[in-house]
Amino acid sequence: MDTIKSNENFKCRYFRIQKDVVKKVRARLPSDDEFASLIELFKVFTDEIKLKIIYVLFDSEVCLCELSELLTINEDEVIRQLKELERLGVVKHKHKEDMACYYLANNHIQHILVEGCIHKSHTD
């Protein structure tokens, strides 16, 4: 019964659609495919290992063995995570001598995380 009462606070008291608002917002909404891609990208932020990898790569290019050492995770698991991050366009790699060095594909991911930290600090 309490749930029903609390839901009342979220309902409109009268039903009236503002057609101009609906039209404007509908025109800006991403497609279902675009939403699916965004959801897949944002899942990166719900995985602790992927998030740690991204933080490590904020300031440095690092090789697989360094990532494994920093995160105290075996190399096979780091490789699995890196492949997923690369598939999503979050990280890239290049070969230096006999090492594969990983780095952030661009700074957009860093901005998203920084904004997330700022948001979290305002809600605490």
Short mmCIF file of N, CA and C in Angstrom, two decimals, residues 65-123:
data_model
loop_
_atom_site.label_atom_id
_atom_site.label_comp_id
_atom_site.label_asym_id
_atom_site.label_seq_id
_atom_site.Cartn_x
_atom_site.Cartn_y
_atom_site.Cartn_z
N CYS A 65 52.17 -6.69 -19.58
CA CYS A 65 52.75 -7.17 -18.33
C CYS A 65 52.67 -6.11 -17.22
N GLU A 66 52.78 -4.84 -17.59
CA GLU A 66 52.64 -3.77 -16.59
C GLU A 66 51.21 -3.69 -16.08
N LEU A 67 50.24 -3.80 -16.99
CA LEU A 67 48.84 -3.80 -16.55
C LEU A 67 48.56 -4.97 -15.62
N SER A 68 49.07 -6.13 -15.97
CA SER A 68 48.88 -7.31 -15.14
C SER A 68 49.47 -7.09 -13.75
N GLU A 69 50.65 -6.52 -13.70
CA GLU A 69 51.31 -6.23 -12.42
C GLU A 69 50.54 -5.18 -11.62
N LEU A 70 50.16 -4.10 -12.26
CA LEU A 70 49.44 -3.02 -11.57
C LEU A 70 48.10 -3.48 -11.00
N LEU A 71 47.40 -4.32 -11.76
CA LEU A 71 46.06 -4.75 -11.35
C LEU A 71 46.08 -6.06 -10.57
N THR A 72 47.24 -6.66 -10.45
CA THR A 72 47.40 -7.97 -9.81
C THR A 72 46.41 -9.01 -10.36
N ILE A 73 46.37 -9.07 -11.69
CA ILE A 73 45.49 -10.00 -12.41
C ILE A 73 46.35 -10.73 -13.43
N ASN A 74 46.03 -11.99 -13.71
CA ASN A 74 46.84 -12.72 -14.68
C ASN A 74 46.66 -12.12 -16.08
N GLU A 75 47.68 -12.32 -16.89
CA GLU A 75 47.72 -11.70 -18.22
C GLU A 75 46.56 -12.12 -19.11
N ASP A 76 46.13 -13.37 -19.02
CA ASP A 76 45.02 -13.84 -19.86
C ASP A 76 43.74 -13.04 -19.57
N GLU A 77 43.48 -12.75 -18.32
CA GLU A 77 42.30 -11.96 -17.96
C GLU A 77 42.44 -10.53 -18.45
N VAL A 78 43.63 -9.97 -18.31
CA VAL A 78 43.86 -8.60 -18.81
C VAL A 78 43.67 -8.56 -20.32
N ILE A 79 44.18 -9.56 -21.02
CA ILE A 79 44.02 -9.62 -22.48
C ILE A 79 42.53 -9.67 -22.84
N ARG A 80 41.77 -10.49 -22.13
CA ARG A 80 40.33 -10.60 -22.40
C ARG A 80 39.65 -9.24 -22.24
N GLN A 81 40.00 -8.54 -21.19
CA GLN A 81 39.40 -7.22 -20.94
C GLN A 81 39.85 -6.21 -21.99
N LEU A 82 41.10 -6.24 -22.35
CA LEU A 82 41.63 -5.31 -23.35
C LEU A 82 40.98 -5.53 -24.72
N LYS A 83 40.77 -6.78 -25.08
CA LYS A 83 40.10 -7.07 -26.36
C LYS A 83 38.71 -6.45 -26.39
N GLU A 84 37.99 -6.58 -25.30
CA GLU A 84 36.64 -5.99 -25.23
C GLU A 84 36.71 -4.47 -25.29
N LEU A 85 37.64 -3.88 -24.57
CA LEU A 85 37.79 -2.42 -24.59
C LEU A 85 38.20 -1.93 -25.98
N GLU A 86 39.03 -2.70 -26.65
CA GLU A 86 39.44 -2.32 -28.00
C GLU A 86 38.27 -2.45 -28.98
N ARG A 87 37.50 -3.52 -28.83
CA ARG A 87 36.32 -3.72 -29.69
C ARG A 87 35.34 -2.54 -29.56
N LEU A 88 35.23 -2.00 -28.36
CA LEU A 88 34.32 -0.89 -28.11
C LEU A 88 34.93 0.47 -28.46
N GLY A 89 36.19 0.48 -28.91
CA GLY A 89 36.83 1.72 -29.30
C GLY A 89 37.34 2.54 -28.14
N VAL A 90 37.51 1.92 -26.98
CA VAL A 90 37.97 2.63 -25.79
C VAL A 90 39.49 2.68 -25.73
N VAL A 91 40.14 1.58 -26.06
CA VAL A 91 41.60 1.54 -26.05
C VAL A 91 42.12 1.12 -27.42
N LYS A 92 43.38 1.43 -27.63
CA LYS A 92 44.10 1.00 -28.82
C LYS A 92 45.45 0.44 -28.36
N HIS A 93 46.11 -0.22 -29.26
CA HIS A 93 47.46 -0.69 -28.92
C HIS A 93 48.39 -0.49 -30.11
N LYS A 94 49.67 -0.46 -29.78
CA LYS A 94 50.69 -0.41 -30.81
C LYS A 94 51.86 -1.25 -30.32
N HIS A 95 52.63 -1.71 -31.26
CA HIS A 95 53.78 -2.55 -30.91
C HIS A 95 55.03 -1.69 -30.84
N LYS A 96 55.75 -1.85 -29.75
CA LYS A 96 57.05 -1.20 -29.56
C LYS A 96 58.03 -2.33 -29.30
N GLU A 97 58.94 -2.50 -30.21
CA GLU A 97 59.90 -3.60 -30.13
C GLU A 97 59.12 -4.90 -29.96
N ASP A 98 59.25 -5.55 -28.82
CA ASP A 98 58.54 -6.82 -28.63
C ASP A 98 57.40 -6.69 -27.63
N MET A 99 56.91 -5.47 -27.43
CA MET A 99 55.82 -5.23 -26.48
C MET A 99 54.60 -4.68 -27.20
N ALA A 100 53.43 -5.00 -26.67
CA ALA A 100 52.19 -4.36 -27.13
C ALA A 100 51.83 -3.33 -26.07
N CYS A 101 51.82 -2.07 -26.44
CA CYS A 101 51.50 -1.00 -25.50
C CYS A 101 50.07 -0.53 -25.73
N TYR A 102 49.35 -0.34 -24.65
CA TYR A 102 47.95 0.06 -24.71
C TYR A 102 47.80 1.50 -24.25
N TYR A 103 46.82 2.17 -24.84
CA TYR A 103 46.54 3.56 -24.50
C TYR A 103 45.07 3.85 -24.80
N LEU A 104 44.55 4.93 -24.21
CA LEU A 104 43.16 5.31 -24.47
C LEU A 104 43.03 5.78 -25.92
N ALA A 105 41.97 5.35 -26.57
CA ALA A 105 41.75 5.69 -27.97
C ALA A 105 41.56 7.20 -28.15
N ASN A 106 40.93 7.83 -27.18
CA ASN A 106 40.75 9.28 -27.18
C ASN A 106 40.44 9.71 -25.75
N ASN A 107 40.29 11.00 -25.54
CA ASN A 107 40.07 11.46 -24.16
C ASN A 107 38.59 11.54 -23.77
N HIS A 108 37.69 11.10 -24.62
CA HIS A 108 36.27 11.16 -24.29
C HIS A 108 35.94 10.29 -23.08
N ILE A 109 36.52 9.10 -23.04
CA ILE A 109 36.25 8.19 -21.92
C ILE A 109 36.73 8.82 -20.62
N GLN A 110 37.88 9.45 -20.67
CA GLN A 110 38.41 10.13 -19.48
C GLN A 110 37.45 11.22 -19.02
N HIS A 111 36.91 11.98 -19.96
CA HIS A 111 35.95 13.04 -19.60
C HIS A 111 34.70 12.45 -18.95
N ILE A 112 34.21 11.33 -19.48
CA ILE A 112 33.02 10.70 -18.91
C ILE A 112 33.29 10.30 -17.46
N LEU A 113 34.46 9.70 -17.21
CA LEU A 113 34.78 9.28 -15.84
C LEU A 113 34.96 10.47 -14.91
N VAL A 114 35.61 11.50 -15.38
CA VAL A 114 35.79 12.70 -14.56
C VAL A 114 34.43 13.30 -14.21
N GLU A 115 33.56 13.40 -15.21
CA GLU A 115 32.21 13.92 -14.95
C GLU A 115 31.45 13.03 -13.97
N GLY A 116 31.65 11.71 -14.08
CA GLY A 116 31.02 10.80 -13.13
C GLY A 116 31.50 11.05 -11.72
N CYS A 117 32.80 11.27 -11.56
CA CYS A 117 33.37 11.56 -10.23
C CYS A 117 32.82 12.88 -9.68
N ILE A 118 32.73 13.87 -10.54
CA ILE A 118 32.18 15.17 -10.12
C ILE A 118 30.72 14.99 -9.70
N HIS A 119 29.96 14.27 -10.51
CA HIS A 119 28.56 14.03 -10.17
C HIS A 119 28.45 13.33 -8.82
N LYS A 120 29.27 12.30 -8.63
CA LYS A 120 29.22 11.54 -7.38
C LYS A 120 29.55 12.43 -6.18
N SER A 121 30.50 13.33 -6.34
CA SER A 121 30.88 14.22 -5.23
C SER A 121 29.75 15.19 -4.87
N HIS A 122 28.90 15.49 -5.82
CA HIS A 122 27.77 16.40 -5.56
C HIS A 122 26.57 15.68 -4.96
N THR A 123 26.55 14.36 -5.07
CA THR A 123 25.40 13.62 -4.55
C THR A 123 25.68 12.99 -3.19
#
